[in-house]
Coordinates of N, CA and C (backbone and C1' of nucleotides) in Angstrom, one line a residue:
Chain A
M1328 N 13.1 22.2 32.6 CA 13.6 20.9 32.2 C 15.0 20.6 32.6
S1329 N 15.2 20.0 33.6 CA 16.6 19.8 34.0 C 17.2 18.6 33.3
K1330 N 16.4 17.6 33.2 CA 16.9 16.4 32.6 C 16.1 15.9 31.4
M1331 N 16.8 15.6 30.4 CA 16.0 15.0 29.3 C 15.8 13.5 29.6
E1332 N 14.6 13.1 29.6 CA 14.3 11.7 29.9 C 14.9 10.9 28.8
R1333 N 15.8 10.0 29.2 CA 16.5 9.2 28.2 C 15.6 8.1 27.7
R1334 N 14.8 7.6 28.6 CA 13.9 6.5 28.2 C 12.5 6.9 28.5
M1335 N 11.9 7.7 27.6 CA 10.6 8.1 27.8 C 9.7 6.9 28.2
S1336 N 9.0 7.1 29.3 CA 8.2 5.9 29.7 C 6.7 6.4 29.5
W1337 N 5.9 5.4 29.8 CA 4.4 5.7 29.6 C 3.9 6.4 30.9
T1338 N 4.1 7.7 30.9 CA 3.6 8.5 32.0 C 2.1 8.6 31.9
E1339 N 1.4 9.0 32.9 CA -0.1 9.2 32.8 C -0.4 10.1 31.7
E1340 N 0.3 11.2 31.6 CA 0.0 12.1 30.5 C 0.1 11.5 29.1
R1341 N 1.2 10.8 29.0 CA 1.4 10.2 27.6 C 0.4 9.2 27.4
V1342 N 0.0 8.4 28.4 CA -1.0 7.4 28.2 C -2.3 8.0 27.8
E1343 N -2.6 9.1 28.5 CA -3.9 9.8 28.2 C -3.9 10.3 26.8
L1344 N -2.8 10.9 26.4 CA -2.7 11.4 25.0 C -2.9 10.3 24.1
L1345 N -2.2 9.2 24.4 CA -2.3 8.0 23.5 C -3.8 7.6 23.4
K1346 N -4.4 7.5 24.5 CA -5.9 7.1 24.5 C -6.7 8.0 23.6
K1347 N -6.4 9.3 23.8 CA -7.2 10.3 23.0 C -7.0 10.2 21.5
L1348 N -5.7 10.2 21.2 CA -5.4 10.1 19.8 C -5.9 8.8 19.1
W1349 N -5.7 7.7 19.9 CA -6.1 6.4 19.4 C -7.6 6.4 19.1
T1350 N -8.4 6.9 20.1 CA -9.8 6.9 19.9 C -10.2 8.0 18.9
D1351 N -9.4 8.9 18.7 CA -9.6 9.9 17.6 C -9.5 9.3 16.2
G1352 N -8.8 8.1 16.2 CA -8.7 7.4 15.0 C -7.3 7.6 14.3
L1353 N -6.4 8.2 15.0 CA -5.1 8.3 14.4 C -4.4 7.0 14.3
S1354 N -3.6 6.8 13.3 CA -2.9 5.6 13.2 C -1.8 5.5 14.2
A1355 N -1.3 4.3 14.5 CA -0.3 4.1 15.5 C 1.0 4.9 15.1
S1356 N 1.3 4.9 13.9 CA 2.6 5.6 13.5 C 2.4 7.1 13.7
Q1357 N 1.2 7.6 13.4 CA 0.9 9.0 13.6 C 1.0 9.4 15.1
I1358 N 0.4 8.5 15.9 CA 0.5 8.8 17.3 C 1.9 8.7 17.8
A1359 N 2.7 7.8 17.3 CA 4.1 7.6 17.7 C 4.8 8.9 17.4
S1360 N 4.6 9.5 16.3 CA 5.4 10.7 16.0 C 4.8 11.9 16.8
E1361 N 3.6 11.8 17.1 CA 3.0 12.9 17.9 C 3.6 12.8 19.3
L1362 N 3.7 11.7 19.9 CA 4.2 11.5 21.2 C 5.7 11.8 21.2
G1363 N 6.3 11.3 20.2 CA 7.8 11.4 20.1 C 8.5 10.4 21.0
N1364 N 9.6 10.0 20.5 CA 10.5 9.1 21.2 C 9.8 7.7 21.4
V1365 N 8.9 7.4 20.6 CA 8.4 6.0 20.6 C 8.1 5.6 19.1
T1366 N 8.2 4.3 19.0 CA 7.9 3.7 17.7 C 6.4 3.4 17.6
R1367 N 6.0 3.1 16.4 CA 4.6 2.7 16.3 C 4.3 1.4 16.9
N1368 N 5.4 0.6 16.9 CA 5.3 -0.7 17.6 C 5.0 -0.5 19.1
A1369 N 5.7 0.4 19.6 CA 5.5 0.7 21.1 C 4.1 1.1 21.3
V1370 N 3.6 2.0 20.4 CA 2.3 2.5 20.6 C 1.3 1.3 20.5
I1371 N 1.4 0.5 19.5 CA 0.5 -0.6 19.3 C 0.6 -1.5 20.5
G1372 N 1.8 -1.8 20.9 CA 1.9 -2.6 22.1 C 1.2 -2.1 23.3
K1373 N 1.4 -0.8 23.5 CA 0.7 -0.2 24.6 C -0.8 -0.2 24.5
V1374 N -1.2 0.1 23.3 CA -2.7 0.1 23.0 C -3.3 -1.3 23.4
H1375 N -2.6 -2.3 23.0 CA -3.1 -3.6 23.3 C -3.1 -3.9 24.8
R1376 N -2.0 -3.5 25.4 CA -1.9 -3.7 26.9 C -3.0 -3.0 27.6
L1377 N -3.3 -1.8 27.1 CA -4.4 -1.0 27.7 C -5.8 -1.6 27.3
G1378 N -5.7 -2.5 26.4 CA -7.0 -3.1 26.0 C -7.9 -2.2 25.2
L1379 N -7.3 -1.3 24.5 CA -8.2 -0.5 23.6 C -8.0 -0.7 22.2
S1380 N -7.6 -1.8 21.8 CA -7.5 -2.1 20.4 C -8.9 -2.3 19.8
G1381 N -9.0 -2.3 18.5 CA -10.3 -2.5 17.9 C -11.0 -1.2 17.7
R1382 N -10.7 -0.2 18.5 CA -11.3 1.1 18.3 C -12.8 1.1 18.1
A1383 N -13.3 2.1 17.4 CA -14.7 2.3 17.3 C -15.5 1.0 16.8
K1384 N -14.9 0.5 15.8 CA -15.5 -0.6 15.1 C -15.7 -1.8 16.0
A1385 N -14.6 -2.4 16.4 CA -14.6 -3.5 17.4 C -15.8 -4.3 17.4
V1386 N -15.9 -5.2 16.5 CA -17.0 -6.2 16.5 C -16.6 -7.3 17.5
R1387 N -17.2 -7.2 18.7 CA -16.8 -8.2 19.7 C -17.3 -9.5 19.3
P1388 N -16.4 -10.4 18.9 CA -16.8 -11.7 18.4 C -17.0 -12.7 19.6
T1389 N -16.8 -12.2 20.8 CA -16.9 -13.0 22.0 C -16.1 -14.3 21.8
A1390 N -15.0 -14.2 21.2 CA -14.2 -15.4 21.0 C -13.3 -15.6 22.3
P1391 N -13.3 -16.8 22.8 CA -12.6 -17.1 24.0 C -11.1 -17.3 23.8
R1392 N -10.5 -16.5 23.0 CA -9.1 -16.5 22.9 C -8.5 -17.8 22.6
P1393 N -8.5 -18.2 21.4 CA -8.0 -19.5 21.0 C -6.5 -19.7 21.4
Q1394 N -5.7 -18.8 21.1 CA -4.3 -18.9 21.5 C -3.7 -20.2 21.1
K1395 N -3.4 -20.3 19.9 CA -2.9 -21.6 19.4 C -1.8 -22.2 20.2
A1396 N -1.7 -23.5 20.0 CA -0.5 -24.2 20.6 C 0.7 -23.6 20.0
R1397 N 1.5 -22.9 20.9 CA 2.6 -22.2 20.3 C 3.8 -23.1 20.0
R1398 N 4.7 -22.4 19.3 CA 5.9 -23.0 18.8 C 6.6 -23.9 19.8
P1399 N 7.1 -25.0 19.4 CA 7.9 -25.9 20.2 C 9.1 -25.2 20.8
S1400 N 10.0 -24.8 20.0 CA 11.1 -24.1 20.6 C 11.9 -23.4 19.5
V1401 N 11.6 -23.7 18.2 CA 12.3 -23.1 17.2 C 11.7 -21.7 16.8
P1402 N 12.4 -20.7 16.7 CA 11.9 -19.3 16.5 C 11.5 -19.1 15.0
R1403 N 11.4 -20.0 14.2 CA 11.1 -19.7 12.8 C 9.6 -19.6 12.5
P1404 N 8.9 -20.8 12.4 CA 7.6 -20.7 11.8 C 6.5 -20.5 12.9
Q1405 N 6.3 -19.2 13.1 CA 5.2 -19.0 14.1 C 3.9 -18.6 13.3
A1406 N 4.1 -18.6 12.0 CA 2.9 -18.3 11.2 C 2.3 -19.6 10.8
A1407 N 1.1 -19.8 11.2 CA 0.5 -21.1 10.8 C -0.9 -20.8 10.4
V1408 N -1.8 -21.7 10.5 CA -3.2 -21.6 10.2 C -3.8 -20.7 11.2
P1409 N -4.4 -19.6 10.7 CA -5.2 -18.7 11.6 C -6.4 -19.4 12.2
Q1410 N -6.6 -19.2 13.4 CA -7.8 -19.8 14.0 C -9.0 -19.1 13.5
P1411 N -10.1 -19.8 13.4 CA -11.3 -19.2 12.9 C -11.7 -18.0 13.7
A1412 N -11.6 -18.1 15.0 CA -11.9 -16.9 15.8 C -11.0 -15.8 15.6
M1413 N -9.8 -16.0 15.4 CA -8.8 -15.0 15.1 C -9.2 -14.3 13.8
A1414 N -9.4 -15.1 12.8 CA -9.7 -14.6 11.5 C -10.9 -13.7 11.6
A1415 N -11.9 -14.2 12.3 CA -13.1 -13.4 12.4 C -12.9 -12.1 13.1
R1416 N -12.0 -12.1 14.0 CA -11.7 -10.9 14.7 C -10.9 -9.9 13.8
M1417 N -10.2 -10.5 12.9 CA -9.3 -9.6 12.0 C -10.2 -8.8 11.0
V1418 N -11.1 -9.4 10.5 CA -12.0 -8.7 9.5 C -12.7 -7.6 10.2
G1419 N -12.8 -6.5 9.5 CA -13.6 -5.4 10.0 C -13.0 -4.8 11.3
N1420 N -11.7 -5.0 11.4 CA -11.1 -4.5 12.6 C -9.9 -3.6 12.4
T1421 N -9.7 -3.2 11.2 CA -8.5 -2.5 10.8 C -8.7 -1.0 11.0
A1422 N -7.6 -0.4 11.2 CA -7.7 1.1 11.4 C -8.3 1.8 10.2
L1423 N -7.9 1.2 9.1 CA -8.4 1.9 7.9 C -9.9 2.0 7.9
K1424 N -10.5 0.9 8.2 CA -12.0 0.9 8.2 C -12.5 1.8 9.2
A1425 N -11.9 1.8 10.4 CA -12.3 2.6 11.4 C -12.2 4.1 11.0
E1426 N -11.1 4.4 10.3 CA -11.0 5.8 9.9 C -12.0 6.2 8.9
T1427 N -12.2 5.3 7.9 CA -13.1 5.6 6.9 C -14.5 5.8 7.5
F1428 N -14.8 5.1 8.5 CA -16.0 5.2 9.2 C -16.1 6.6 9.9
A1429 N -15.0 6.9 10.6 CA -15.0 8.1 11.4 C -15.1 9.3 10.6
Y1430 N -14.4 9.3 9.4 CA -14.5 10.5 8.6 C -15.8 10.6 7.8
A1431 N -16.5 9.5 7.8 CA -17.8 9.5 7.1 C -17.6 10.0 5.7
E1432 N -16.7 9.4 5.0 CA -16.5 9.8 3.6 C -16.5 8.5 2.8
P1433 N -17.7 7.9 2.7 CA -17.8 6.7 2.0 C -17.6 6.9 0.5
Q1434 N -16.7 6.1 -0.1 CA -16.5 6.2 -1.5 C -17.7 5.6 -2.2
P1435 N -18.3 6.3 -3.1 CA -19.3 5.8 -3.9 C -18.8 4.6 -4.7
E1436 N -19.6 3.6 -4.9 CA -19.1 2.4 -5.6 C -18.4 2.8 -6.9
A1437 N -17.4 2.1 -7.2 CA -16.6 2.4 -8.4 C -17.6 2.5 -9.6
E1438 N -17.5 3.5 -10.3 CA -18.4 3.6 -11.5 C -17.8 2.8 -12.6
V1439 N -18.7 2.2 -13.4 CA -18.2 1.4 -14.5 C -18.0 2.3 -15.7
R1440 N -16.7 2.5 -16.0 CA -16.5 3.3 -17.2 C -16.3 2.4 -18.4
P1441 N -16.9 2.8 -19.5 CA -16.9 2.0 -20.7 C -15.4 1.8 -21.2
F1442 N -15.2 0.7 -21.7 CA -13.9 0.4 -22.2 C -13.6 1.2 -23.4
R1443 N -12.4 1.9 -23.4 CA -12.1 2.7 -24.5 C -10.9 2.0 -25.2
A1444 N -11.1 1.6 -26.4 CA -10.0 0.9 -27.2 C -8.9 1.9 -27.4
P1445 N -7.7 1.5 -27.3 CA -6.5 2.3 -27.6 C -6.6 2.8 -29.0
A1446 N -6.5 4.1 -29.2 CA -6.6 4.7 -30.5 C -5.3 4.7 -31.2
T1447 N -4.9 3.5 -31.7 CA -3.6 3.5 -32.3 C -3.6 3.9 -33.7
V1448 N -4.6 3.5 -34.5 CA -4.5 3.7 -35.9 C -5.1 5.0 -36.3
E1449 N -6.3 5.3 -35.8 CA -6.9 6.5 -36.3 C -7.1 6.4 -37.8
E1450 N -8.2 6.1 -38.2 CA -8.4 5.9 -39.6 C -7.5 6.8 -40.4
F1451 N -6.4 6.3 -40.8 CA -5.4 7.1 -41.4 C -5.1 6.5 -42.8
P1452 N -5.2 7.2 -43.8 CA -4.8 6.7 -45.1 C -3.3 6.4 -45.2
V1453 N -3.0 5.2 -45.2 CA -1.6 4.8 -45.2 C -1.1 4.4 -46.5
P1454 N -0.4 5.2 -47.2 CA 0.0 4.9 -48.5 C 1.3 4.0 -48.5
S1455 N 2.2 4.3 -47.8 CA 3.5 3.6 -47.9 C 4.0 2.9 -46.7
E1456 N 3.1 2.0 -46.2 CA 3.6 1.3 -45.0 C 4.5 0.2 -45.5
R1457 N 5.3 -0.3 -44.5 CA 6.1 -1.4 -44.8 C 5.7 -2.6 -44.0
R1458 N 4.6 -2.4 -43.2 CA 4.2 -3.5 -42.4 C 5.3 -4.1 -41.6
A1459 N 6.0 -3.3 -40.9 CA 7.2 -3.8 -40.2 C 6.8 -4.5 -38.9
T1460 N 7.4 -5.6 -38.6 CA 7.2 -6.2 -37.3 C 8.2 -5.6 -36.3
I1461 N 8.0 -5.9 -35.1 CA 8.9 -5.3 -34.1 C 10.3 -5.6 -34.3
L1462 N 10.6 -6.7 -35.0 CA 12.0 -7.1 -35.3 C 12.6 -6.3 -36.4
D1463 N 11.7 -5.6 -37.2 CA 12.2 -4.8 -38.3 C 12.6 -3.4 -37.9
L1464 N 12.2 -3.1 -36.7 CA 12.4 -1.7 -36.3 C 13.9 -1.4 -35.9
N1465 N 14.3 -0.3 -36.3 CA 15.6 0.2 -35.9 C 15.6 1.7 -35.8
E1466 N 16.8 2.3 -35.7 CA 16.8 3.7 -35.5 C 16.2 4.5 -36.6
H1467 N 16.1 3.9 -37.8 CA 15.7 4.6 -38.9 C 14.3 4.2 -39.4
T1468 N 13.6 3.4 -38.7 CA 12.3 3.1 -39.1 C 11.2 3.7 -38.3
C1469 N 10.2 4.1 -38.9 CA 9.1 4.7 -38.2 C 8.4 3.6 -37.3
K1470 N 8.2 4.0 -36.1 CA 7.7 3.0 -35.1 C 6.2 3.3 -34.8
W1471 N 5.6 3.9 -35.7 CA 4.2 4.2 -35.5 C 3.4 2.9 -35.5
P1472 N 2.6 2.6 -34.5 CA 1.9 1.3 -34.4 C 0.7 1.4 -35.2
I1473 N 0.4 0.3 -35.8 CA -0.8 0.2 -36.7 C -1.6 -1.0 -36.4
G1474 N -2.8 -0.8 -36.1 CA -3.7 -2.0 -35.8 C -3.8 -2.3 -34.3
D1475 N -4.5 -3.3 -34.0 CA -4.7 -3.8 -32.6 C -3.5 -4.6 -32.2
P1476 N -2.9 -4.1 -31.1 CA -1.7 -4.8 -30.7 C -1.9 -6.3 -30.3
T1477 N -3.2 -6.6 -30.0 CA -3.4 -8.0 -29.7 C -3.8 -8.8 -30.9
S1478 N -3.9 -8.1 -32.0 CA -4.2 -8.9 -33.2 C -3.0 -9.3 -34.0
S1479 N -3.1 -10.4 -34.7 CA -1.9 -10.9 -35.4 C -1.4 -10.0 -36.5
D1480 N -2.3 -9.2 -37.0 CA -1.8 -8.3 -38.1 C -1.3 -7.0 -37.6
F1481 N -1.1 -6.9 -36.3 CA -0.5 -5.7 -35.8 C 0.9 -5.5 -36.4
H1482 N 1.2 -4.2 -36.7 CA 2.5 -4.0 -37.2 C 2.9 -2.5 -37.0
F1483 N 4.0 -2.2 -37.5 CA 4.4 -0.8 -37.4 C 4.6 -0.2 -38.8
C1484 N 4.6 1.1 -38.9 CA 4.7 1.8 -40.1 C 5.9 1.3 -40.9
G1485 N 7.0 1.5 -40.3 CA 8.2 1.0 -41.0 C 8.9 1.9 -42.0
C1486 N 8.3 3.0 -42.3 CA 8.9 3.9 -43.2 C 10.2 4.4 -42.7
R1487 N 10.9 5.0 -43.5 CA 12.2 5.7 -43.0 C 11.8 6.8 -42.1
S1488 N 12.3 6.8 -40.9 CA 12.0 7.9 -40.0 C 12.9 9.1 -40.2
K1489 N 12.4 10.2 -39.7 CA 13.2 11.4 -39.8 C 14.3 11.2 -38.8
A1490 N 15.4 11.9 -39.1 CA 16.6 11.8 -38.3 C 16.2 12.2 -36.8
G1491 N 16.5 11.4 -35.9 CA 16.3 11.6 -34.5 C 14.9 11.5 -34.1
S1492 N 14.0 11.1 -35.0 CA 12.6 10.9 -34.6 C 12.3 9.4 -34.7
P1493 N 11.4 9.0 -33.8 CA 10.9 7.6 -33.9 C 9.9 7.4 -35.0
Y1494 N 9.5 8.5 -35.6 CA 8.5 8.3 -36.6 C 8.9 8.9 -37.9
C1495 N 8.2 8.5 -39.0 CA 8.4 9.1 -40.3 C 7.8 10.5 -40.2
E1496 N 8.0 11.3 -41.2 CA 7.5 12.6 -41.2 C 6.0 12.7 -41.1
R1497 N 5.4 11.8 -41.8 CA 3.9 11.9 -41.7 C 3.4 11.6 -40.3
H1498 N 3.9 10.5 -39.7 CA 3.5 10.1 -38.4 C 4.0 11.1 -37.3
A1499 N 5.1 11.6 -37.5 CA 5.6 12.6 -36.6 C 4.7 13.8 -36.5
A1500 N 4.2 14.1 -37.7 CA 3.2 15.3 -37.7 C 2.0 14.9 -37.0
Q1501 N 1.6 13.7 -37.1 CA 0.4 13.3 -36.4 C 0.6 13.2 -34.9
A1502 N 1.8 12.7 -34.5 CA 2.1 12.5 -33.1 C 2.3 13.8 -32.4
Y1503 N 2.9 14.7 -33.0 CA 3.3 15.9 -32.3 C 2.5 17.2 -32.7
Q1504 N 1.3 17.0 -33.1 CA 0.5 18.1 -33.4 C 0.2 18.9 -32.2
P1505 N 0.3 20.2 -32.3 CA 0.0 21.1 -31.2 C -1.5 21.0 -30.7
V1506 N -1.7 21.3 -29.5 CA -3.0 21.2 -28.9 C -4.0 21.9 -29.7
T1507 N -3.7 23.1 -30.1 CA -4.7 23.9 -30.8 C -5.1 23.2 -32.1
D1508 N -4.1 22.7 -32.7 CA -4.4 22.0 -34.0 C -5.3 20.8 -33.7
R1509 N -4.9 20.1 -32.6 CA -5.7 18.9 -32.3 C -7.2 19.3 -32.1
R1510 N -7.3 20.3 -31.3 CA -8.7 20.8 -31.0 C -9.4 21.1 -32.3
R1511 N -8.7 21.8 -33.2 CA -9.4 22.2 -34.5 C -9.7 20.9 -35.2
K1512 N -8.8 20.0 -35.3 CA -9.0 18.8 -36.1 C -10.1 18.0 -35.5
A1513 N -10.2 18.0 -34.3 CA -11.3 17.1 -33.7 C -12.6 17.5 -34.2
H1514 N -12.8 18.7 -34.6 CA -14.1 19.1 -35.1 C -14.1 19.4 -36.6
Chain B
dC726 P 9.9 -4.1 -3.4 O5' 9.1 -2.8 -3.0 C5' 9.7 -1.6 -3.3 C4' 8.8 -0.6 -2.7 C3' 9.0 -0.5 -1.2 O3' 8.9 0.9 -0.8 C1' 6.7 -0.8 -1.7
dC727 P 9.3 1.3 0.7 O5' 7.8 1.8 1.1 C5' 7.4 3.1 0.7 C4' 5.9 3.3 1.0 C3' 5.5 3.1 2.4 O3' 5.6 4.3 3.1 C1' 4.0 1.9 1.0
dC728 P 5.7 4.3 4.7 O5' 4.2 3.7 5.1 C5' 3.1 4.5 5.0 C4' 1.8 3.7 5.1 C3' 1.5 3.1 6.5 O3' 0.9 4.1 7.3 C1' 1.0 1.5 4.8
dT729 P 0.8 3.9 8.8 O5' -0.2 2.7 9.0 C5' -1.6 3.0 8.7 C4' -2.4 1.7 8.9 C3' -2.1 1.1 10.3 O3' -3.0 1.7 11.2 C1' -2.1 -0.6 8.6
dG730 P -2.6 1.6 12.7 O5' -3.1 0.2 13.1 C5' -4.5 -0.2 12.9 C4' -4.6 -1.7 13.1 C3' -4.4 -2.2 14.6 O3' -5.3 -3.3 14.8 C1' -2.9 -3.2 13.1
dA731 P -5.1 -4.2 16.1 O5' -4.1 -5.4 15.5 C5' -4.7 -6.3 14.6 C4' -4.2 -7.7 14.9 C3' -4.2 -8.1 16.4 O3' -4.5 -9.5 16.5 C1' -1.9 -7.9 15.6
dT732 P -4.5 -10.2 17.8 O5' -3.0 -10.8 17.9 C5' -2.5 -11.5 16.8 C4' -1.1 -12.1 17.1 C3' -0.9 -12.5 18.5 O3' -0.5 -13.9 18.5 C1' 0.9 -11.1 17.8
dT733 P -0.2 -14.7 19.8 O5' 1.4 -14.7 19.8 C5' 2.0 -14.9 18.5 C4' 3.5 -14.8 18.7 C3' 4.0 -15.4 20.0 O3' 5.2 -16.2 19.7 C1' 4.8 -13.2 19.8
dC734 P 5.8 -17.2 20.8 O5' 6.9 -16.3 21.4 C5' 8.0 -15.7 20.6 C4' 8.9 -14.9 21.4 C3' 9.2 -15.5 22.8 O3' 10.6 -15.2 23.0 C1' 8.3 -13.4 23.1
dG735 P 11.5 -16.3 23.6 O5' 12.9 -15.5 23.9 C5' 13.5 -14.8 22.8 C4' 14.0 -13.4 23.3 C3' 14.8 -13.5 24.6 O3' 15.9 -12.6 24.4 C1' 13.0 -12.0 24.9
dC736 P 17.1 -12.5 25.4 O5' 16.7 -11.3 26.2 C5' 16.7 -10.0 25.6 C4' 16.0 -9.0 26.5 C3' 16.5 -8.9 27.9 O3' 17.5 -7.9 28.0 C1' 14.1 -8.6 27.8
Chain C
dG762 P 1.4 -5.7 33.1 O5' 2.4 -4.6 32.6 C5' 2.9 -3.6 33.5 C4' 4.1 -2.9 32.9 C3' 3.8 -2.3 31.5 O3' 4.6 -1.1 31.4 C1' 5.4 -3.9 31.3
dC763 P 4.3 -0.1 30.1 O5' 5.5 -0.6 29.1 C5' 6.8 -0.4 29.5 C4' 7.7 -1.1 28.4 C3' 7.4 -0.7 27.0 O3' 8.4 0.2 26.5 C1' 7.9 -3.0 27.2
dG764 P 8.2 1.1 25.2 O5' 8.6 0.1 24.1 C5' 10.0 -0.3 24.0 C4' 10.2 -1.4 23.0 C3' 9.6 -1.0 21.6 O3' 10.5 -1.6 20.6 C1' 8.7 -3.0 22.3
dA765 P 11.1 -0.7 19.5 O5' 12.0 -1.8 18.7 C5' 13.0 -2.4 19.5 C4' 13.2 -3.8 18.9 C3' 13.3 -3.9 17.4 O3' 14.2 -4.9 17.0 C1' 11.4 -5.1 18.2
dA766 P 14.5 -5.2 15.5 O5' 13.5 -6.5 15.2 C5' 13.8 -7.6 16.0 C4' 12.8 -8.7 15.7 C3' 12.6 -8.9 14.1 O3' 12.7 -10.3 13.9 C1' 10.5 -8.5 15.1
dT767 P 12.8 -10.8 12.4 O5' 11.2 -11.2 12.1 C5' 10.6 -12.1 13.0 C4' 9.1 -12.0 12.8 C3' 8.6 -12.2 11.4 O3' 8.1 -13.5 11.3 C1' 7.4 -10.6 12.7
dC768 P 7.6 -14.0 9.9 O5' 6.1 -13.8 9.9 C5' 5.3 -14.3 11.0 C4' 3.9 -13.7 11.0 C3' 3.2 -13.8 9.7 O3' 2.0 -14.5 9.8 C1' 3.0 -11.6 10.6
dA769 P 1.4 -15.1 8.5 O5' 0.2 -14.1 8.2 C5' -0.7 -13.7 9.3 C4' -1.6 -12.6 8.8 C3' -2.0 -12.7 7.4 O3' -3.3 -12.4 7.2 C1' -1.0 -10.6 7.8
dG770 P -4.1 -12.8 5.9 O5' -4.6 -11.4 5.5 C5' -5.3 -10.5 6.4 C4' -5.2 -9.1 5.9 C3' -5.6 -8.8 4.5 O3' -6.7 -8.0 4.5 C1' -3.6 -7.7 5.1
dG771 P -7.4 -7.7 3.1 O5' -7.0 -6.2 2.8 C5' -7.2 -5.2 3.9 C4' -6.9 -3.8 3.4 C3' -7.3 -3.6 1.9 O3' -7.7 -2.3 1.7 C1' -5.0 -3.3 2.1

DNA sequence: CCCTGATTCGC
DNA sequence: GCGAATCAGG
């Protein structure tokens, strides 16, 4: 290696590698870092010039290239209404889909998991609540939530909290019970 | 905000 | 031909 190529160009080798990696499903940025000395934009640009965009999926919409009437002369708003043909071509043409397809790892449809209400209260015998609103809370009041937060009667414990604790002694005990204890308690 | 590819257009 | 800037989408 006598000379470091200052401006790496698209040599046959690099183009071949590009083709291979692209058809392998690597993303443009991955390919860019693989090749080195090119940005993903460069890769994408080359891919398009080579005419191998679309990859495996490539639903040929047979659209005759709408090529909108382009901008008058001001470089600002080049984003306008997508042409139908363009839009059609965009769907199902992303690398993500291609990869998902290539790796054959279809996600099973999201399973519906039952809604689990936040267990704020835990049927707990509350002897000395103060029914504090959020406005009543300060450094010395227990901030243990009681009830459904979306309900109008939601409130906080409001007891005097232990020094340095957000909760009163009773609720601190409930909040900070060791795992083993919780296990035991659960049964 | 991270990522993806697509497109435009000055160079 | 090249690729940064930009766009559009997940």
